Amino acid sequence: ECIMESFLQLEKDEHILRVTLNRPERRNALSTPICEGLLALPAQVEADLDIRCVIITGAGEGFCSGADLKERRELDEAARWRYVELVDKALLEIEAIPVPTIAAVNGHALGGGTELALGCDFRYSVAHANFGLTETGIGIIPTGSIVRLLRDGYDSLNSLLAYTAGHFPAIKMQEMGFLNGVCGDSAALHAEANALAVQIARNAPLALRAAKRVKRELAAERTKAAMRQAEEIRRSLDDTEDCLEGLAAFAEKRDPVFKGR
């Protein structure tokens, strides 16, 4: 069963729902339609008791290149903030999917791409994928990622990713505990993710959902206040000269010149 949504492809096989970000020409950047599709996912899965596991992956060469900076740069201030809030909400709501989730990272996962993987219960990647929270490199901060990495006990990883804005290979991410496994190529990755999904899907659907709910509700309690605080801090950066320079430099493919204002 295959359902095409706007830039999201949903395929259900037995008790497993495969969700493919389907915008390969933009390395599956988080456009408004993709974010809206991701936001609708928890309710879709909630309504279909036949689904016992969800696999999230990307079309083409990349997994997800994060927020669509091209779209964001073309918006006025109010629309830009609405877009930022939409992306943040979509990435947070991945945790609200009521069954176990597996990120099958088939290529680079940068910025929001790393955060999308972070929202899943299991994370597998191809060896050639790079990860990174690139936001400080354009004058903003990865609020949701910082909050959730700290919440989940990844203090060293958070410092490395958030402060350097660097790109790190899958093997480094596995060493730091972020990835459950690294696979040689896409075929091995999808075989590994499917094998785990099949093992999960053998179990009782109500019990799986109950186990996920316990995890989700405990996590939500710890996340809510921290996210409010982080978003308030983040908002103060959004129209600084450095942020506008970071976005311009990204679009013009040059190094930004930051001035601390």
Tab-separated table of C-alpha atoms in Angstrom:
chain	number	residue	atom	x	y	z
A	1	GLU	CA	0.000	0.000	0.000
A	2	CYS	CA	1.574	3.285	-1.130
A	3	ILE	CA	0.225	6.752	-0.301
A	4	MET	CA	1.859	9.808	-1.882
A	5	GLU	CA	1.692	12.965	0.174
A	6	SER	CA	3.248	16.330	-0.603
A	7	PHE	CA	6.971	15.457	-0.571
A	8	LEU	CA	6.352	12.534	1.829
A	9	GLN	CA	5.918	8.988	0.588
A	10	LEU	CA	4.166	6.543	2.931
A	11	GLU	CA	4.290	2.797	2.252
A	12	LYS	CA	2.668	0.241	4.531
A	13	ASP	CA	3.814	-3.361	4.357
A	14	GLU	CA	2.391	-5.823	6.887
A	15	HIS	CA	2.641	-3.896	10.193
A	16	ILE	CA	5.468	-1.567	9.150
A	17	LEU	CA	5.029	1.988	7.834
A	18	ARG	CA	7.965	3.327	5.792
A	19	VAL	CA	8.073	7.116	5.591
A	20	THR	CA	10.365	8.554	2.883
A	21	LEU	CA	11.209	12.254	2.713
A	22	ASN	CA	10.815	12.663	-1.015
A	23	ARG	CA	12.558	15.819	-2.158
A	24	PRO	CA	15.886	14.470	-3.394
A	25	GLU	CA	16.729	17.505	-5.549
A	26	ARG	CA	16.992	19.590	-2.309
A	27	ARG	CA	18.575	16.761	-0.244
A	28	ASN	CA	15.173	16.374	1.458
A	29	ALA	CA	15.335	19.811	3.114
A	30	LEU	CA	12.462	20.498	5.504
A	31	SER	CA	10.101	22.543	3.344
A	32	THR	CA	6.744	23.674	4.740
A	33	PRO	CA	4.895	20.733	3.040
A	34	ILE	CA	7.362	18.148	4.450
A	35	CYS	CA	6.980	19.646	7.944
A	36	GLU	CA	3.187	19.568	7.639
A	37	GLY	CA	3.376	15.921	6.533
A	38	LEU	CA	5.588	15.016	9.505
A	39	LEU	CA	3.233	16.860	11.876
A	40	ALA	CA	0.311	14.779	10.596
A	41	LEU	CA	2.141	11.466	11.134
A	42	PRO	CA	1.435	10.863	14.852
A	43	ALA	CA	-2.347	11.143	14.336
A	44	GLN	CA	-2.218	8.930	11.216
A	45	VAL	CA	-0.355	6.200	13.094
A	46	GLU	CA	-2.593	6.632	16.159
A	47	ALA	CA	-5.657	5.983	13.983
A	48	ASP	CA	-4.228	2.804	12.396
A	49	LEU	CA	-3.729	0.038	14.971
A	50	ASP	CA	-2.324	-2.142	12.218
A	51	ILE	CA	0.935	-0.114	12.305
A	52	ARG	CA	3.411	-1.437	14.860
A	53	CYS	CA	6.656	0.197	13.720
A	54	VAL	CA	7.687	3.213	11.598
A	55	ILE	CA	10.881	3.524	9.534
A	56	ILE	CA	11.915	7.041	8.446
A	57	THR	CA	14.372	7.466	5.564
A	58	GLY	CA	15.210	9.829	2.681
A	59	ALA	CA	14.917	9.590	-1.096
A	60	GLY	CA	18.017	9.824	-3.263
A	61	GLU	CA	21.506	10.448	-1.890
A	62	GLY	CA	20.657	12.356	1.304
A	63	PHE	CA	18.624	11.683	4.444
A	64	CYS	CA	17.719	15.290	5.337
A	65	SER	CA	19.704	18.519	5.018
A	66	GLY	CA	17.667	20.275	7.730
A	67	ALA	CA	15.685	23.490	7.483
A	68	ASP	CA	15.183	24.883	3.992
A	69	LEU	CA	17.386	27.976	4.305
A	70	LYS	CA	16.433	29.101	0.799
A	71	GLU	CA	12.727	29.135	1.735
A	72	ARG	CA	13.495	30.752	5.090
A	73	ARG	CA	15.602	33.542	3.565
A	74	GLU	CA	12.794	34.555	1.204
A	75	LEU	CA	10.280	35.135	4.020
A	76	ASP	CA	9.562	38.361	5.914
A	77	GLU	CA	10.219	38.481	9.663
A	78	ALA	CA	6.783	37.238	10.808
A	79	ALA	CA	6.622	34.468	8.206
A	80	ARG	CA	10.210	33.483	8.980
A	81	TRP	CA	9.387	33.006	12.649
A	82	ARG	CA	6.273	30.956	11.741
A	83	TYR	CA	8.472	28.739	9.544
A	84	VAL	CA	11.076	28.289	12.325
A	85	GLU	CA	8.313	27.310	14.762
A	86	LEU	CA	6.842	24.863	12.216
A	87	VAL	CA	10.220	23.126	11.725
A	88	ASP	CA	10.840	22.956	15.497
A	89	LYS	CA	7.367	21.533	16.110
A	90	ALA	CA	7.608	18.962	13.286
A	91	LEU	CA	10.958	17.676	14.594
A	92	LEU	CA	9.700	17.512	18.192
A	93	GLU	CA	6.512	15.722	17.148
A	94	ILE	CA	8.503	12.784	15.743
A	95	GLU	CA	8.671	11.698	19.400
A	96	ALA	CA	4.853	11.689	19.506
A	97	ILE	CA	4.555	8.846	16.961
A	98	PRO	CA	2.816	6.245	19.154
A	99	VAL	CA	4.838	3.185	18.034
A	100	PRO	CA	8.600	2.457	17.941
A	101	THR	CA	10.458	4.427	15.241
A	102	ILE	CA	13.666	3.657	13.342
A	103	ALA	CA	15.738	6.266	11.477
A	104	ALA	CA	17.386	4.646	8.435
A	105	VAL	CA	19.893	7.386	7.623
A	106	ASN	CA	20.743	6.807	3.953
A	107	GLY	CA	22.962	9.885	3.465
A	108	HIS	CA	23.974	13.181	5.060
A	109	ALA	CA	21.831	14.258	8.045
A	110	LEU	CA	22.733	17.840	8.904
A	111	GLY	CA	21.047	20.385	11.191
A	112	GLY	CA	17.406	19.341	11.342
A	113	GLY	CA	18.421	16.041	9.703
A	114	THR	CA	20.439	15.104	12.809
A	115	GLU	CA	17.500	16.244	14.956
A	116	LEU	CA	15.041	14.165	12.914
A	117	ALA	CA	17.166	11.065	13.595
A	118	LEU	CA	17.430	12.065	17.270
A	119	GLY	CA	13.628	11.968	17.569
A	120	CYS	CA	13.532	8.261	16.613
A	121	ASP	CA	13.897	5.342	19.041
A	122	PHE	CA	16.607	3.626	16.947
A	123	ARG	CA	19.170	5.109	14.566
A	124	TYR	CA	21.065	3.227	11.835
A	125	SER	CA	23.214	4.895	9.191
A	126	VAL	CA	25.263	4.244	6.087
A	127	ALA	CA	28.996	4.662	6.727
A	128	HIS	CA	29.383	7.604	4.309
A	129	ALA	CA	26.751	9.801	6.034
A	130	ASN	CA	27.822	12.926	7.909
A	131	PHE	CA	25.951	14.354	10.887
A	132	GLY	CA	26.136	17.803	12.459
A	133	LEU	CA	24.269	20.642	14.128
A	134	THR	CA	25.330	23.460	11.817
A	135	GLU	CA	23.156	26.214	13.301
A	136	THR	CA	25.812	28.205	15.222
A	137	GLY	CA	27.621	28.499	11.877
A	138	ILE	CA	24.748	30.638	10.583
A	139	GLY	CA	24.145	32.626	13.758
A	140	ILE	CA	21.336	30.646	15.445
A	141	ILE	CA	21.147	27.655	17.828
A	142	PRO	CA	19.656	24.141	17.497
A	143	THR	CA	17.159	24.503	20.363
A	144	GLY	CA	15.348	21.156	20.130
A	145	SER	CA	18.564	19.211	19.603
A	146	ILE	CA	20.344	20.821	22.566
A	147	VAL	CA	17.384	20.176	24.872
A	148	ARG	CA	16.934	16.547	23.805
A	149	LEU	CA	20.646	15.638	23.718
A	150	LEU	CA	21.034	16.965	27.280
A	151	ARG	CA	17.789	15.300	28.382
A	152	ASP	CA	18.943	11.936	26.997
A	153	GLY	CA	22.407	12.104	28.581
A	154	TYR	CA	24.476	13.021	25.490
A	155	ASP	CA	26.313	15.921	27.161
A	156	SER	CA	29.675	15.447	25.369
A	157	LEU	CA	27.982	14.907	22.016
A	158	ASN	CA	25.847	18.024	22.520
A	159	SER	CA	28.942	20.128	23.255
A	160	LEU	CA	30.781	18.761	20.222
A	161	LEU	CA	27.880	19.230	17.794
A	162	ALA	CA	26.421	22.527	19.075
A	163	TYR	CA	29.679	24.415	19.659
A	164	THR	CA	31.681	23.330	16.583
A	165	ALA	CA	28.863	23.301	13.955
A	166	GLY	CA	31.105	20.674	12.316
A	167	HIS	CA	30.312	17.600	10.230
A	168	PHE	CA	31.035	14.213	11.833
A	169	PRO	CA	31.094	10.790	10.148
A	170	ALA	CA	28.700	8.013	11.109
A	171	ILE	CA	31.448	5.989	12.801
A	172	LYS	CA	32.202	8.912	15.183
A	173	MET	CA	28.485	9.233	15.952
A	174	GLN	CA	28.335	5.509	16.723
A	175	GLU	CA	31.372	5.779	19.022
A	176	MET	CA	29.577	8.555	20.943
A	177	GLY	CA	26.479	6.396	21.367
A	178	PHE	CA	24.186	8.246	18.951
A	179	LEU	CA	23.869	5.431	16.386
A	180	ASN	CA	22.792	1.837	17.040
A	181	GLY	CA	24.647	0.638	13.952
A	182	VAL	CA	26.597	1.686	10.855
A	183	CYS	CA	26.114	-0.202	7.568
A	184	GLY	CA	28.350	-0.410	4.499
A	185	ASP	CA	25.739	0.702	1.970
A	186	SER	CA	22.062	1.518	1.449
A	187	ALA	CA	21.031	-2.086	0.794
A	188	ALA	CA	22.609	-3.244	4.079
A	189	LEU	CA	21.049	-0.265	5.896
A	190	HIS	CA	17.518	-1.038	4.720
A	191	ALA	CA	17.979	-4.765	5.431
A	192	GLU	CA	19.099	-3.943	9.003
A	193	ALA	CA	16.245	-1.474	9.620
A	194	ASN	CA	13.666	-3.890	8.165
A	195	ALA	CA	14.953	-6.816	10.251
A	196	LEU	CA	14.571	-4.754	13.435
A	197	ALA	CA	11.124	-3.493	12.353
A	198	VAL	CA	9.968	-7.087	11.672
A	199	GLN	CA	11.195	-8.174	15.124
A	200	ILE	CA	9.296	-5.272	16.747
A	201	ALA	CA	6.155	-5.874	14.649
A	202	ARG	CA	5.820	-9.458	15.942
A	203	ASN	CA	4.823	-8.080	19.330
A	204	ALA	CA	1.427	-7.133	20.755
A	205	PRO	CA	0.276	-3.805	19.251
A	206	LEU	CA	-1.348	-2.425	22.418
A	207	ALA	CA	1.708	-3.341	24.514
A	208	LEU	CA	4.047	-1.646	22.005
A	209	ARG	CA	1.958	1.510	22.117
A	210	ALA	CA	1.789	1.441	25.915
A	211	ALA	CA	5.585	1.061	26.182
A	212	LYS	CA	6.073	3.970	23.775
A	213	ARG	CA	3.561	6.077	25.680
A	214	VAL	CA	5.454	5.659	28.972
A	215	LYS	CA	8.659	6.793	27.274
A	216	ARG	CA	6.930	9.673	25.496
A	217	GLU	CA	5.153	11.036	28.577
A	218	LEU	CA	8.272	10.915	30.765
A	219	ALA	CA	10.273	12.632	28.010
A	220	ALA	CA	7.577	15.286	27.438
A	221	GLU	CA	7.605	16.216	31.124
A	222	ARG	CA	11.353	16.857	31.026
A	223	THR	CA	11.249	18.608	27.647
A	224	LYS	CA	8.429	21.149	27.879
A	225	ALA	CA	9.894	23.749	30.279
A	226	ALA	CA	13.403	23.425	28.805
A	227	MET	CA	12.053	23.985	25.274
A	228	ARG	CA	10.191	27.143	26.358
A	229	GLN	CA	13.389	28.537	27.856
A	230	ALA	CA	15.533	27.520	24.880
A	231	GLU	CA	13.090	29.037	22.371
A	232	GLU	CA	13.080	32.332	24.261
A	233	ILE	CA	16.894	32.427	24.088
A	234	ARG	CA	16.852	31.360	20.426
A	235	ARG	CA	14.327	34.027	19.472
A	236	SER	CA	16.702	36.776	20.597
A	237	LEU	CA	19.139	35.666	17.848
A	238	ASP	CA	16.730	35.501	14.965
A	239	ASP	CA	17.088	39.027	13.582
A	240	THR	CA	20.619	39.820	14.678
A	241	GLU	CA	23.047	41.052	12.021
A	242	ASP	CA	25.043	37.838	12.510
A	243	CYS	CA	22.014	35.665	11.735
A	244	LEU	CA	21.173	37.627	8.573
A	245	GLU	CA	24.860	37.486	7.544
A	246	GLY	CA	24.934	33.723	8.193
A	247	LEU	CA	21.929	33.140	5.948
A	248	ALA	CA	23.347	35.422	3.226
A	249	ALA	CA	26.747	33.690	3.374
A	250	PHE	CA	25.080	30.277	3.104
A	251	ALA	CA	23.102	31.379	0.032
A	252	GLU	CA	26.197	32.946	-1.553
A	253	LYS	CA	28.418	29.914	-0.709
A	254	ARG	CA	31.014	31.994	1.158
A	255	ASP	CA	32.365	32.177	4.714
A	256	PRO	CA	30.309	34.438	6.979
A	257	VAL	CA	31.865	37.452	8.705
A	258	PHE	CA	30.372	37.601	12.204
A	259	LYS	CA	30.498	40.779	14.285
A	260	GLY	CA	28.690	39.828	17.494
A	261	ARG	CA	25.688	42.045	16.891
